[in-house]
Coordinates of C-alpha atoms in Angstrom, one line a residue:
Chain A
X1 CA -13.0 36.7 -69.5
X2 CA -9.7 38.5 -69.8
X3 CA -10.9 41.1 -67.3
X4 CA -11.9 38.4 -64.8
X5 CA -8.5 36.7 -65.2
X6 CA -6.6 40.0 -64.6
X7 CA -8.8 40.8 -61.6
X8 CA -8.2 37.3 -60.1
X9 CA -4.5 37.6 -60.7
X10 CA -4.3 41.0 -59.0
X11 CA -6.3 39.7 -56.0
X12 CA -4.1 36.6 -55.8
X13 CA -1.0 38.9 -55.6
X14 CA -2.8 40.9 -53.0
X15 CA -3.5 37.9 -50.8
X16 CA 0.0 36.5 -51.3
X17 CA 1.4 39.8 -50.1
X18 CA -1.2 39.8 -47.3
X19 CA 0.2 36.5 -46.1
X20 CA 3.7 37.8 -45.9
X21 CA 5.1 39.8 -43.0
X22 CA 5.5 43.6 -43.0
X23 CA 9.0 45.1 -43.2
X24 CA 10.4 45.4 -39.6
X25 CA 13.5 45.8 -37.5
X26 CA 15.1 42.8 -35.8
X27 CA 17.1 43.2 -32.6
X28 CA 19.5 40.2 -32.1
X29 CA 21.0 39.6 -28.7
X30 CA 24.2 37.7 -27.9
X31 CA 25.3 37.0 -24.3
X32 CA 29.0 37.4 -23.8
X33 CA 31.6 37.0 -21.0
X34 CA 34.7 39.1 -21.5
X35 CA 33.6 39.5 -25.1
X36 CA 33.2 35.8 -25.8
X37 CA 29.8 34.4 -26.7
X38 CA 28.4 31.9 -24.2
X39 CA 25.9 29.1 -24.9
X40 CA 24.2 26.3 -23.1
X41 CA 26.3 23.6 -24.7
X42 CA 29.8 24.8 -23.8
X43 CA 31.5 25.7 -20.6
X44 CA 32.9 29.2 -20.2
X45 CA 35.6 30.6 -18.0
X46 CA 35.1 33.4 -15.5
X47 CA 37.5 34.2 -12.7
X48 CA 39.5 31.0 -13.3
X49 CA 36.4 28.8 -12.9
X50 CA 34.4 26.9 -15.4
X51 CA 30.7 27.6 -15.7
X52 CA 27.8 26.4 -17.8
X53 CA 24.5 28.2 -18.5
X54 CA 21.4 26.5 -17.1
X55 CA 18.9 29.3 -17.9
X56 CA 19.2 32.8 -19.1
X57 CA 16.0 34.7 -19.9
X58 CA 14.8 38.3 -19.6
X59 CA 11.9 40.6 -20.5
X60 CA 12.2 43.9 -22.4
X61 CA 9.5 46.5 -22.6
X62 CA 9.0 50.2 -23.3
X63 CA 11.2 50.0 -26.4
X64 CA 11.7 53.3 -28.1
X65 CA 13.6 54.6 -31.1
X66 CA 14.5 58.3 -30.9
X67 CA 11.9 58.6 -28.1
X68 CA 9.0 56.9 -30.2
X69 CA 7.4 53.9 -28.7
X70 CA 7.8 50.7 -30.6
X71 CA 5.6 47.6 -30.9
X72 CA 6.9 44.1 -30.6
X73 CA 5.6 41.8 -33.4
X74 CA 5.5 38.1 -34.0
X75 CA 5.0 35.9 -37.1
X76 CA 1.4 35.3 -38.0
X77 CA 1.2 31.9 -36.5
X78 CA 1.5 33.4 -33.0
X79 CA -1.8 34.6 -31.8
X80 CA -2.9 36.1 -28.4
X81 CA 0.5 37.7 -27.8
X82 CA 1.5 40.9 -26.0
X83 CA 2.9 43.5 -28.3
X84 CA 4.3 45.5 -25.3
X85 CA 6.7 42.9 -23.9
X86 CA 9.3 40.6 -25.4
X87 CA 10.9 37.5 -23.7
X88 CA 14.4 36.7 -24.8
X89 CA 16.9 34.0 -23.9
X90 CA 16.9 30.3 -23.3
X91 CA 16.0 27.7 -20.7
X92 CA 18.7 25.5 -22.2
X93 CA 16.8 22.3 -22.4
X94 CA 13.7 24.0 -23.8
X95 CA 13.3 26.6 -26.5
X96 CA 15.3 29.7 -27.2
X97 CA 14.7 33.1 -28.7
X98 CA 17.4 35.7 -29.1
X99 CA 15.6 37.9 -31.5
X100 CA 13.1 40.6 -31.0
X101 CA 11.1 42.0 -34.0
X102 CA 9.7 45.5 -34.0
X103 CA 7.0 46.5 -36.5
X104 CA 8.8 49.7 -37.6
X105 CA 11.6 49.8 -40.1
X106 CA 14.7 51.5 -38.8
X107 CA 17.3 51.9 -41.5
X108 CA 19.6 54.5 -40.0
X109 CA 21.4 55.1 -36.7
X110 CA 18.9 55.8 -33.9
X111 CA 18.8 56.1 -30.1
X112 CA 17.4 52.9 -28.7
X113 CA 15.9 52.7 -25.3
X114 CA 14.2 49.9 -23.4
X115 CA 13.5 48.7 -19.9
X116 CA 14.7 45.4 -18.5
X117 CA 11.2 44.8 -16.9
X118 CA 7.6 44.1 -17.3
X119 CA 5.4 47.2 -16.8
X120 CA 3.5 47.4 -13.5
X121 CA 0.1 47.3 -15.2
X122 CA 1.0 43.9 -16.8
X123 CA 3.3 42.6 -14.1
X124 CA 0.7 41.3 -11.5
X125 CA -2.1 40.1 -13.7
X126 CA -3.4 36.5 -13.8
X127 CA -0.7 34.5 -15.6
X128 CA -3.3 32.0 -16.9
X129 CA -5.1 34.6 -18.9
X130 CA -2.0 36.7 -19.7
X131 CA -0.9 36.9 -23.3
X132 CA 2.4 35.3 -24.3
X133 CA 5.1 35.7 -23.4
X134 CA 3.7 36.7 -20.0
X135 CA 2.4 33.2 -19.5
X136 CA 5.8 31.6 -19.1
X137 CA 5.6 29.9 -15.7
X138 CA 9.4 29.8 -15.0
X139 CA 9.5 33.6 -15.3
X140 CA 6.6 34.2 -12.9
X141 CA 7.0 34.5 -9.1
X142 CA 3.5 35.1 -7.8
X143 CA 0.7 37.6 -8.3
X144 CA 2.1 39.6 -5.5
X145 CA 5.7 40.0 -6.9
X146 CA 4.8 39.5 -10.5
X147 CA 7.3 38.4 -13.1
X148 CA 11.0 37.8 -12.9
X149 CA 12.4 40.4 -15.3
X150 CA 15.7 38.7 -15.6
X151 CA 16.7 35.2 -14.7
X152 CA 20.2 33.8 -14.9
X153 CA 21.1 30.3 -13.5
X154 CA 24.6 29.0 -13.9
X155 CA 26.2 25.7 -12.9
X156 CA 29.8 25.7 -11.6
X157 CA 31.7 23.1 -13.4
X158 CA 34.9 23.5 -11.3
X159 CA 33.6 23.4 -7.8
X160 CA 30.7 21.2 -6.6
X161 CA 27.8 23.0 -4.9
X162 CA 28.8 26.5 -5.9
X163 CA 26.1 27.2 -8.5
X164 CA 24.9 30.8 -8.8
X165 CA 21.6 32.4 -9.7
X166 CA 20.2 35.9 -10.1
X167 CA 16.5 36.5 -10.4
X168 CA 15.5 40.1 -10.8
X169 CA 12.0 41.4 -10.2
X170 CA 10.0 43.9 -8.1
X171 CA 10.2 43.4 -4.3
X172 CA 8.5 45.0 -1.4
X173 CA 5.0 44.4 -2.9
X174 CA 2.1 44.7 -0.5
X175 CA -1.0 42.5 -0.9
X176 CA -3.2 40.2 1.1
X177 CA -1.3 37.1 0.1
X178 CA 1.1 35.9 -2.6
X179 CA -1.9 35.1 -4.8
X180 CA -3.2 38.7 -4.7
X181 CA -1.9 41.5 -6.8
X182 CA -0.7 44.8 -5.1
X183 CA -2.9 47.8 -5.7
X184 CA 0.0 50.3 -5.7
X185 CA 3.5 49.9 -7.2
X186 CA 6.0 47.9 -5.2
X187 CA 8.5 49.6 -2.9
X188 CA 11.4 48.4 -5.0
X189 CA 10.2 48.2 -8.7
X190 CA 13.7 47.2 -9.9
X191 CA 13.0 48.2 -13.5
X192 CA 16.2 49.2 -15.2
X193 CA 16.3 51.4 -18.2
X194 CA 19.0 51.1 -20.9
X195 CA 20.0 53.3 -23.8
X196 CA 22.1 52.7 -26.8
X197 CA 22.8 56.1 -28.2
X198 CA 23.9 55.2 -31.7
X199 CA 22.0 52.0 -32.3
X200 CA 23.0 50.4 -35.6
X201 CA 20.2 48.1 -36.9
X202 CA 22.8 46.0 -38.8
X203 CA 24.7 44.9 -35.7
X204 CA 23.7 42.6 -32.8
X205 CA 23.3 43.8 -29.2
X206 CA 25.8 42.1 -26.8
X207 CA 24.8 41.4 -23.2
X208 CA 28.0 41.8 -21.2
X209 CA 27.5 39.5 -18.3
X210 CA 31.0 40.1 -17.0
X211 CA 29.9 43.7 -16.3
X212 CA 27.0 42.4 -14.3
X213 CA 29.4 40.2 -12.3
X214 CA 31.8 43.1 -11.6
X215 CA 33.2 42.9 -8.0
X216 CA 31.0 39.8 -7.3
X217 CA 32.3 36.4 -6.3
X218 CA 30.0 33.9 -8.0
X219 CA 28.9 31.2 -5.7
X220 CA 25.8 29.9 -4.1
X221 CA 26.2 32.2 -1.1
X222 CA 26.1 35.2 -3.4
X223 CA 23.0 34.0 -5.3
X224 CA 20.4 36.8 -5.5
X225 CA 16.6 36.1 -5.5
X226 CA 15.7 39.7 -5.0
X227 CA 16.5 40.2 -1.3
X228 CA 17.1 43.9 -0.9
X229 CA 19.1 43.4 2.3
X230 CA 21.5 41.0 0.7
X231 CA 24.9 42.5 -0.2
X232 CA 25.2 40.5 -3.4
X233 CA 21.8 41.8 -4.6
X234 CA 22.8 45.4 -3.9
X235 CA 26.0 44.9 -5.9
X236 CA 24.1 43.4 -8.8
X237 CA 21.6 46.3 -8.8
X238 CA 24.5 48.7 -8.7
X239 CA 26.1 47.0 -11.7
X240 CA 22.9 46.9 -13.6
X241 CA 22.3 50.6 -13.0
X242 CA 25.6 51.5 -14.6
X243 CA 23.7 51.1 -17.8
X244 CA 26.4 49.3 -19.8
X245 CA 25.1 45.7 -19.7
X246 CA 23.8 46.0 -23.3
X247 CA 26.0 47.5 -26.0
X248 CA 26.9 46.9 -29.7
X249 CA 30.6 47.0 -29.1
X250 CA 32.4 43.8 -28.2
X251 CA 36.1 43.0 -27.7
X252 CA 37.3 39.6 -26.7
X253 CA 39.5 39.7 -23.6
X254 CA 42.0 36.8 -23.6
Chain B
X1 CA -15.1 32.1 -65.1
X2 CA -16.7 33.4 -61.9
X3 CA -16.1 30.0 -60.4
X4 CA -12.4 30.3 -61.2
X5 CA -12.3 33.7 -59.6
X6 CA -14.1 32.5 -56.4
X7 CA -11.9 29.4 -56.3
X8 CA -8.7 31.5 -56.4
X9 CA -10.1 33.8 -53.7
X10 CA -11.0 30.8 -51.4
X11 CA -7.6 29.2 -51.9
X12 CA -5.8 32.3 -50.6
X13 CA -8.2 32.9 -47.8
X14 CA -7.8 29.3 -46.6
X15 CA -4.0 29.6 -47.0
X16 CA -4.0 32.6 -44.7
X17 CA -6.3 31.0 -42.2
X18 CA -5.8 28.9 -39.1
X19 CA -6.4 25.2 -38.7
X20 CA -9.8 24.8 -36.9
X21 CA -9.8 21.0 -36.8
X22 CA -10.3 20.5 -33.1
X23 CA -11.9 23.8 -32.0
X24 CA -15.2 22.2 -31.5
X25 CA -14.1 20.0 -28.6
X26 CA -15.3 21.4 -25.3
X27 CA -12.5 21.1 -22.8
X28 CA -13.5 20.6 -19.1
X29 CA -11.4 23.6 -18.0
X30 CA -12.4 26.9 -16.6
X31 CA -13.0 29.8 -18.9
X32 CA -9.9 31.7 -20.0
X33 CA -7.5 28.8 -19.1
X34 CA -5.1 28.0 -21.9
X35 CA -6.0 24.8 -23.8
X36 CA -3.5 22.0 -24.1
X37 CA -1.6 21.4 -27.3
X38 CA -3.1 18.5 -29.2
X39 CA -1.4 16.5 -32.0
X40 CA -2.8 17.3 -35.5
X41 CA -3.4 13.6 -36.2
X42 CA -5.4 13.0 -33.1
X43 CA -7.8 15.9 -32.5
X44 CA -10.0 15.6 -29.4
X45 CA -13.5 14.4 -29.9
X46 CA -16.2 13.3 -27.4
X47 CA -16.5 10.0 -29.2
X48 CA -12.8 9.2 -28.9
X49 CA -12.8 10.2 -25.2
X50 CA -15.7 7.9 -24.6
X51 CA -14.1 4.9 -26.4
X52 CA -10.8 5.7 -24.5
X53 CA -12.6 5.6 -21.2
X54 CA -14.0 2.1 -21.9
X55 CA -10.5 0.9 -23.0
X56 CA -8.9 2.5 -20.0
X57 CA -11.0 0.4 -17.6
X58 CA -11.1 -2.8 -19.7
X59 CA -8.9 -5.7 -18.5
X60 CA -9.2 -7.3 -21.9
X61 CA -6.5 -4.9 -23.0
X62 CA -3.9 -6.9 -21.1
X63 CA -2.8 -10.2 -22.6
X64 CA -3.8 -12.3 -19.6
X65 CA -6.9 -10.2 -19.0
X66 CA -5.9 -9.4 -15.4
X67 CA -5.1 -5.7 -15.7
X68 CA -6.4 -2.6 -17.2
X69 CA -4.8 0.9 -17.3
X70 CA -7.0 1.6 -14.2
X71 CA -5.3 -1.2 -12.3
X72 CA -2.3 1.1 -11.7
X73 CA -4.1 4.5 -12.1
X74 CA -7.0 4.7 -9.6
X75 CA -9.4 7.6 -9.8
X76 CA -9.6 7.8 -6.0
X77 CA -5.9 8.4 -6.0
X78 CA -6.0 11.0 -8.8
X79 CA -5.2 8.2 -11.2
X80 CA -2.0 7.2 -9.3
X81 CA -1.4 4.1 -7.2
X82 CA -0.9 3.9 -3.5
X83 CA 2.1 1.6 -3.6
X84 CA 5.8 2.3 -4.0
X85 CA 6.1 0.8 -7.5
X86 CA 3.5 -0.8 -9.7
X87 CA 3.3 -4.5 -10.6
X88 CA 2.5 -5.5 -14.1
X89 CA 0.0 -8.1 -15.4
X90 CA 2.5 -10.9 -15.2
X91 CA 3.7 -10.0 -11.7
X92 CA 6.9 -8.1 -12.7
X93 CA 7.6 -5.0 -10.6
X94 CA 8.1 -1.7 -12.3
X95 CA 11.0 0.2 -11.0
X96 CA 9.1 3.5 -10.7
X97 CA 6.1 4.8 -8.9
X98 CA 2.9 5.2 -11.1
X99 CA 2.6 8.9 -11.8
X100 CA -0.8 10.6 -11.2
X101 CA -2.6 11.3 -14.5
X102 CA -3.5 14.8 -13.6
X103 CA -3.4 17.5 -16.3
X104 CA -0.9 15.5 -18.3
X105 CA -2.2 17.1 -21.4
X106 CA -0.2 20.1 -20.3
X107 CA 3.0 18.1 -19.6
X108 CA 6.0 19.0 -21.8
X109 CA 7.5 15.6 -21.3
X110 CA 5.9 12.4 -20.1
X111 CA 7.1 9.8 -17.6
X112 CA 9.6 10.5 -14.9
X113 CA 12.8 11.1 -16.9
X114 CA 12.8 11.4 -20.6
X115 CA 13.7 14.6 -22.4
X116 CA 12.1 13.9 -25.7
X117 CA 9.1 11.7 -24.8
X118 CA 6.6 14.5 -25.3
X119 CA 3.6 12.8 -26.8
X120 CA 0.9 11.0 -24.9
X121 CA 0.3 8.8 -27.9
X122 CA 3.9 7.5 -27.7
X123 CA 3.9 7.3 -23.9
X124 CA 0.7 5.1 -23.9
X125 CA 2.5 2.5 -26.1
X126 CA 5.0 1.8 -23.2
X127 CA 2.6 0.1 -20.8
X128 CA 0.8 -1.6 -23.6
X129 CA 3.8 -3.1 -25.4
X130 CA 6.7 -2.7 -23.0
X131 CA 8.6 -5.9 -22.2
X132 CA 11.0 -4.6 -19.5
X133 CA 9.0 -4.9 -17.4
X134 CA 5.8 -6.4 -18.8
X135 CA 2.8 -4.3 -17.9
X136 CA -0.1 -5.0 -20.2
X137 CA 1.9 -7.7 -22.0
X138 CA 0.4 -7.1 -25.5
X139 CA 3.6 -7.8 -27.4
X140 CA 3.4 -11.3 -29.0
X141 CA -0.4 -11.4 -28.2
X142 CA -1.6 -8.7 -30.6
X143 CA -4.2 -10.6 -32.5
X144 CA -5.7 -12.3 -29.5
X145 CA -6.0 -8.9 -27.7
X146 CA -7.6 -7.2 -30.7
X147 CA -10.1 -10.1 -31.2
X148 CA -11.6 -9.2 -27.8
X149 CA -12.9 -5.8 -29.0
X150 CA -15.4 -7.0 -31.6
X151 CA -18.5 -6.9 -29.5
X152 CA -21.4 -4.9 -30.8
X153 CA -20.8 -2.3 -28.0
X154 CA -17.2 -1.8 -29.1
X155 CA -18.1 -1.8 -32.8
X156 CA -20.4 1.1 -32.1
X157 CA -17.8 2.9 -30.0
X158 CA -15.1 2.5 -32.7
X159 CA -17.6 3.6 -35.4
X160 CA -18.6 6.7 -33.5
X161 CA -15.0 7.6 -32.8
X162 CA -13.4 6.8 -36.2
X163 CA -16.3 6.4 -38.7
X164 CA -15.2 2.8 -39.0
X165 CA -15.9 -0.1 -36.8
X166 CA -12.6 -2.0 -37.5
X167 CA -10.3 -2.3 -34.5
X168 CA -6.6 -1.8 -34.6
X169 CA -3.9 -0.6 -32.1
X170 CA -3.6 2.8 -33.8
X171 CA -7.2 3.6 -33.0
X172 CA -6.9 2.1 -29.5
X173 CA -3.8 4.2 -28.8
X174 CA -5.5 7.4 -30.1
X175 CA -8.7 6.8 -28.0
X176 CA -6.7 6.0 -24.9
X177 CA -4.6 9.1 -25.4
X178 CA -7.7 11.2 -25.8
X179 CA -9.2 9.9 -22.6
X180 CA -6.0 10.5 -20.7
X181 CA -5.8 14.0 -22.2
X182 CA -9.3 14.6 -20.9
X183 CA -8.2 14.1 -17.2
X184 CA -8.1 17.8 -16.3
X185 CA -8.3 19.0 -12.7
X186 CA -8.7 22.7 -11.9
X187 CA -11.3 22.8 -9.1
X188 CA -9.3 22.7 -5.9
X189 CA -9.8 25.2 -3.0
X190 CA -6.5 26.8 -4.3
X191 CA -8.1 27.4 -7.7
X192 CA -11.1 29.0 -6.1
X193 CA -8.9 31.3 -4.1
X194 CA -6.3 32.1 -6.7
X195 CA -8.2 32.2 -9.9
X196 CA -11.9 32.6 -8.9
X197 CA -10.8 35.3 -6.3
X198 CA -12.8 33.7 -3.5
X199 CA -11.0 35.0 -0.4
X200 CA -12.7 32.4 1.8
X201 CA -11.6 29.3 -0.2
X202 CA -8.5 28.9 1.9
X203 CA -8.1 28.8 5.7
X204 CA -5.7 31.2 7.4
X205 CA -3.3 28.3 7.9
X206 CA -3.5 27.4 4.2
X207 CA -2.7 30.9 3.2
X208 CA 0.3 31.0 5.5
X209 CA 1.4 27.7 3.9
X210 CA 0.9 29.1 0.4
X211 CA 3.0 32.1 1.2
X212 CA 5.7 29.7 2.5
X213 CA 5.4 27.5 -0.6
X214 CA 6.1 30.5 -2.9
X215 CA 8.8 31.9 -0.7
X216 CA 12.5 32.1 -1.6
X217 CA 13.3 30.4 1.7
X218 CA 11.6 27.2 0.8
X219 CA 12.1 27.5 -3.0
X220 CA 9.3 24.9 -3.8
X221 CA 8.0 27.0 -6.7
X222 CA 11.3 26.9 -8.6
X223 CA 10.5 23.4 -9.7
X224 CA 6.7 23.2 -8.8
X225 CA 5.7 26.6 -10.1
X226 CA 3.1 27.7 -12.7
X227 CA -0.6 26.9 -13.0
X228 CA 0.1 23.2 -13.0
X229 CA 2.6 23.2 -10.1
X230 CA 5.3 21.9 -12.3
X231 CA 7.6 24.0 -14.6
X232 CA 7.5 21.2 -17.2
X233 CA 4.5 22.5 -19.1
X234 CA 3.3 23.5 -22.5
X235 CA 0.0 24.9 -23.7
X236 CA -1.5 26.5 -26.8
X237 CA -0.5 30.0 -25.9
X238 CA 3.0 29.3 -24.7
X239 CA 5.7 30.5 -27.1
X240 CA 8.7 28.6 -25.7
X241 CA 8.7 25.1 -24.3
X242 CA 10.3 24.1 -21.0
X243 CA 11.4 20.6 -20.1
X244 CA 13.4 20.9 -16.8
X245 CA 14.6 17.9 -14.7
X246 CA 16.0 18.0 -11.2
X247 CA 18.2 16.0 -8.9
X248 CA 16.6 16.3 -5.5
X249 CA 19.4 14.7 -3.5
X250 CA 17.4 11.6 -2.8
X251 CA 20.5 9.3 -3.3
X252 CA 24.2 9.7 -3.3
X253 CA 25.6 6.1 -3.0
X254 CA 29.3 7.0 -3.3
X255 CA 29.7 10.5 -2.0
X256 CA 30.1 11.6 -5.7
X257 CA 26.4 12.0 -6.3
X258 CA 25.7 8.7 -8.0
X259 CA 22.3 7.1 -7.9
X260 CA 21.7 3.4 -7.7
X261 CA 22.3 1.4 -10.9
X262 CA 18.6 0.5 -10.9
X263 CA 17.5 4.0 -11.8
X264 CA 19.8 6.9 -12.6
X265 CA 17.1 9.1 -14.0
X266 CA 17.7 11.2 -17.1
X267 CA 21.3 10.2 -17.2
X268 CA 20.2 6.8 -18.6
X269 CA 18.7 8.5 -21.7
X270 CA 21.2 11.4 -22.3
X271 CA 24.3 9.7 -21.0
X272 CA 25.3 13.1 -19.7
X273 CA 26.9 13.1 -16.3
X274 CA 25.1 16.3 -15.3
X275 CA 21.8 14.4 -15.7
X276 CA 22.6 11.9 -12.9
X277 CA 19.5 11.4 -10.7
X278 CA 17.5 14.1 -12.6
X279 CA 13.8 13.5 -12.8
X280 CA 10.8 15.6 -13.9
X281 CA 9.0 17.5 -11.2
X282 CA 5.5 16.1 -11.2
X283 CA 2.4 18.3 -10.7
X284 CA 1.5 18.9 -7.1
X285 CA -2.2 19.1 -7.9
X286 CA -4.0 16.4 -5.8
X287 CA -0.7 15.6 -4.2
X288 CA -2.3 14.6 -0.9
X289 CA -4.0 11.7 -2.8
X290 CA -0.9 10.3 -4.6
X291 CA 1.3 8.9 -1.8
X292 CA 3.9 7.4 -1.7
X293 CA 6.2 10.0 -3.2
X294 CA 9.3 10.4 -5.4
X295 CA 10.2 8.4 -8.5
X296 CA 10.6 5.2 -6.6
X297 CA 7.8 5.7 -4.1
X298 CA 10.4 5.7 -1.3
X299 CA 8.9 8.5 0.8
X300 CA 5.6 7.7 2.4
X301 CA 4.0 11.0 3.6
X302 CA 4.0 14.7 2.7
X303 CA 5.6 15.4 6.1
X304 CA 8.5 13.2 5.3
X305 CA 8.8 14.9 1.8
X306 CA 9.1 18.2 3.6
X307 CA 11.8 16.8 5.9
X308 CA 13.6 15.5 2.9
X309 CA 13.8 19.0 1.3
X310 CA 14.4 20.7 4.6
X311 CA 17.5 18.6 4.9
X312 CA 18.7 19.5 1.4
X313 CA 18.0 16.0 0.3
X314 CA 18.0 12.9 2.6
X315 CA 21.1 11.6 0.9
X316 CA 23.1 14.3 2.6
X317 CA 22.6 12.8 6.1
X318 CA 23.4 9.2 5.0
X319 CA 26.5 10.2 3.0
X320 CA 27.7 12.3 5.8
X321 CA 27.8 9.3 8.1
X322 CA 29.8 7.2 5.7
X323 CA 32.0 9.6 3.7
X324 CA 31.9 12.9 5.6
X325 CA 31.1 14.4 2.2
X326 CA 27.9 16.4 2.0
X327 CA 28.4 17.8 -1.5
X328 CA 26.5 16.4 -4.3
X329 CA 27.5 18.0 -7.6
X330 CA 24.3 16.9 -9.4
X331 CA 21.8 18.1 -6.8
X332 CA 19.6 21.0 -7.9
X333 CA 20.8 24.4 -6.6
X334 CA 17.2 24.9 -5.4
X335 CA 17.4 21.9 -3.0
X336 CA 19.7 23.5 -0.5
X337 CA 17.8 22.9 2.7
X338 CA 15.9 25.2 4.9
X339 CA 14.8 25.8 8.5
X340 CA 11.1 25.1 9.2
X341 CA 9.3 24.9 12.5
X342 CA 6.4 22.6 13.3
X343 CA 3.7 25.2 12.8
X344 CA 5.1 26.2 9.4
X345 CA 5.3 22.6 8.4
X346 CA 1.7 22.1 9.4
X347 CA 0.7 25.2 7.4
X348 CA 2.6 23.9 4.4
X349 CA 0.8 20.5 4.5
X350 CA -2.5 22.2 4.9
X351 CA -1.7 24.2 1.8
X352 CA -0.8 21.1 -0.1
X353 CA -4.1 19.6 0.9
X354 CA -5.8 22.6 -0.6
X355 CA -4.6 21.4 -4.0
X356 CA -7.0 18.4 -3.8
X357 CA -9.8 18.6 -6.3
X358 CA -12.6 16.4 -4.9
X359 CA -14.7 16.8 -8.0
X360 CA -12.0 15.3 -10.1
X361 CA -11.9 12.0 -8.1
X362 CA -15.7 11.7 -8.0
X363 CA -16.4 12.8 -11.6
X364 CA -18.7 10.1 -13.0
X365 CA -17.5 10.9 -16.5
X366 CA -14.1 9.6 -15.5
X367 CA -15.2 6.6 -13.6
X368 CA -15.3 2.9 -14.6
X369 CA -18.0 2.7 -17.3
X370 CA -18.5 -1.1 -16.6
X371 CA -19.8 -0.5 -13.1

């Protein structure tokens, strides 16, 4: 009897541990403007105007530590999920997620790499049968263009009718109609790679939106929905490709 | 002792497992489509859907026995009503247009403008018990209404649905909600083209219209995107919920963006100035069957709806005449107006017609069971 009890106890411990999550690394993201955190519930100032977030979401993929591919993980209640892509951000009136969990434990400084994008092989598939988070309708254009990799919608609180949006995704995609996927990569993939050389797992990653806005006047005229011929889009792509949108350093500018 | 051992094992296996309570229900949706979220205390069953169907079409559910749910939600109109606003059982006018009951199992929020009304069970209570306006008029007449559902037929229906033939409003509510949740529609020419990959399901004009619909020039998809043609959706595989509302520039009575006192949309609930005139974008599935349009049924045809959005909201013109002020601070940034020629407009309307699912409006399983 004693042997049975001991075996049962050991198995019980085994199952308790089995129900718990594995050790992992959490990447926490914080959007900032001039070093100051921004949220959906408070106005923020940029270039002497007041703004409010309406939606800020983005996909990350091809995440690597010291060149080794990482897998995105979720708690056990989430099934049918993609382990290659993470969706971060908030749609303000809906849910939010600012934390990405990787299934490897990183406990020392490492080089972190990721793409602000959805890989081509996942980007143009049927959103209905796609695994979460690739089934988020407000982050999907069409099968032809695929997903919006980055979506930022802001409301101007100072001037009426001067709201601003930036939706980033692949453009120049050739297919029979908007509901058909391209067979070859799009002319402008618009996937941007970022590197944080000395990533410290204990610190958050700041998203410096003021660096994205560099040299850009924010208003409806300068909204960018991916038009490669639009000056504002080209400026935004240029700012993104500087590679300093994400960093672990932050300094508040008064 | 072995029993104890097995019990402990079973306990932990169950603790690690998933809830399979409603997995047996066969949804009438295509393979691989995500299933709707269903409340744990009202899992879908065929028996409840059947009872709900009888209740949906039964005028005995209104206090004066003149109206059923189907009086304002006609199957031939995709369970909407072809009048601007509905009129309740006592003759009072509702202030809003009856929404089509199409795929509402996937809605993140119900009704036209409420950020937290996200359960069909709670929504169904409004027409049943609401007093401003009176719709079914049950409030104050509860016992009399319940007494009408004691026939042998209903006793059997209740017993099959709930293992108990007693009648109460909780059961009525759950059965009605189950039937309404069953109203799924995914068999339009668009579905056959987009998801069944049938290249011939849409005409050339409809494909041109579809390309326009999803273009950044027209911006329709920003509010009416996704598999249900509304961004306000939720389903079992979706990690993050979305509950957007939009001001379409339909009214601007003072040049400052105000809507008429009779209906200020989401602002009435949140009291947030930014929510003035904001309403939930309804699904566009079966939209050709659900005229008139907008929250107050004030636009009669799809062609006029396109004109409205092409103008950047019809309020712009009327306000311009009075106040020379075309700016509406509450209007959605995606309603900024666009140029569209006659052929493009025709193509767009043809595409919207391709969202009609004729099998949905002729499905005998959804029709009046008393006929």
